[in-house]
């Protein structure tokens, strides 16, 4: 797994360093003339995000699903990052000791799924296209924690039916 990850990261670094190969072959003298010129080629070949950056609030212990849909993804790799640290390359999750992070692959992108979310899962998650000019969308994930309420102890209160009383409580967290 680590060797495959190294190969993928080296491949990506070559892509980002601008290494290229210019096609030169006398067998195809009209090769460049067959490709239409103008912006239409770039818009057909360049990947574009369908998903938009969003903010999500999920209750502690539940599952968060962060979408990343891309048009014209053909051969490009999607990276998921949390607060700038890579957590997945394509469908491969990096260093998930508890098996809580999954990737759901589709033809138009990859959704990041976080199971049994914790407060430490809060943060910024970005989905990046591995292109010569990388682009990304960013989701903000907020985890709503369960409240912990303490009723202040005091003297016993006995009330008659229909009368009012006061209880004091404190919210310790949440």
Coordinates of C-alpha atoms in Angstrom, one line a residue, residues 39-133:
X39 CA -11.6 27.8 -26.0
X40 CA -13.9 25.0 -26.9
X41 CA -11.1 22.4 -26.6
X42 CA -10.0 23.7 -23.2
X43 CA -13.6 23.6 -21.9
X44 CA -14.1 20.0 -23.2
X45 CA -10.9 18.7 -21.7
X46 CA -10.5 20.7 -18.5
X47 CA -12.1 19.3 -15.4
X48 CA -14.6 21.6 -13.7
X49 CA -16.3 21.3 -10.3
X50 CA -20.0 20.6 -10.3
X51 CA -20.1 20.6 -6.4
X52 CA -19.7 23.9 -4.7
X53 CA -18.1 24.8 -1.3
X54 CA -20.5 24.2 1.5
X55 CA -20.8 24.3 5.3
X56 CA -22.1 21.2 7.1
X57 CA -23.1 20.7 10.7
X58 CA -23.3 17.1 11.8
X59 CA -24.2 15.7 15.3
X60 CA -21.5 13.9 17.2
X61 CA -21.5 10.2 16.5
X62 CA -23.3 10.5 13.2
X63 CA -22.0 10.2 9.6
X64 CA -20.8 13.2 7.5
X65 CA -20.8 12.9 3.7
X66 CA -18.8 15.6 1.8
X67 CA -19.5 15.6 -2.0
X68 CA -16.9 16.4 -4.7
X69 CA -18.5 16.1 -8.2
X70 CA -16.3 17.0 -11.2
X71 CA -17.2 17.3 -14.8
X72 CA -14.6 16.0 -17.3
X73 CA -12.5 14.2 -14.7
X74 CA -11.0 11.9 -17.3
X75 CA -7.7 10.6 -15.9
X76 CA -7.3 13.3 -13.3
X77 CA -7.0 12.3 -9.6
X78 CA -8.9 13.9 -6.8
X79 CA -7.2 14.6 -3.5
X80 CA -9.1 15.2 -0.2
X81 CA -7.3 17.3 2.5
X82 CA -8.3 18.2 6.0
X83 CA -6.8 21.5 7.2
X84 CA -4.2 21.2 4.4
X85 CA -3.1 17.6 5.2
X86 CA -3.7 15.0 2.6
X87 CA -6.2 12.3 3.8
X88 CA -7.0 10.6 0.5
X89 CA -5.5 10.2 -3.0
X90 CA -8.2 9.0 -5.4
X91 CA -10.0 6.2 -3.5
X92 CA -7.1 5.4 -1.2
X93 CA -7.4 6.7 2.4
X94 CA -4.1 7.6 4.1
X95 CA -3.5 6.7 7.8
X96 CA -7.1 6.0 9.0
X97 CA -6.3 3.9 12.1
X98 CA -10.0 3.5 13.1
X99 CA -11.5 2.9 9.7
X100 CA -13.9 5.7 10.1
X101 CA -13.0 7.5 6.8
X102 CA -14.3 6.1 3.5
X103 CA -14.4 7.3 -0.1
X104 CA -17.3 6.7 -2.3
X105 CA -16.2 6.7 -5.9
X106 CA -18.4 7.6 -8.8
X107 CA -17.8 8.4 -12.4
X108 CA -18.1 12.1 -11.7
X109 CA -16.1 12.4 -8.5
X110 CA -15.5 11.1 -5.0
X111 CA -17.5 11.7 -1.8
X112 CA -15.6 11.7 1.5
X113 CA -17.5 9.9 4.2
X114 CA -16.7 10.3 7.9
X115 CA -18.3 7.8 10.2
X116 CA -19.0 8.3 13.9
X117 CA -17.8 11.9 13.8
X118 CA -16.0 13.5 16.8
X119 CA -15.4 17.1 17.7
X120 CA -11.8 16.7 16.4
X121 CA -13.3 16.0 12.9
X122 CA -14.4 19.7 12.7
X123 CA -12.4 21.7 10.2
X124 CA -11.9 22.6 6.5
X125 CA -12.0 19.7 4.0
X126 CA -10.9 20.5 0.5
X127 CA -11.3 18.4 -2.7
X128 CA -8.5 19.2 -5.1
X129 CA -8.1 18.2 -8.8
X130 CA -4.6 17.0 -9.6
X131 CA -4.1 19.1 -12.7
X132 CA -1.2 21.3 -13.8
X133 CA -3.1 24.2 -12.3

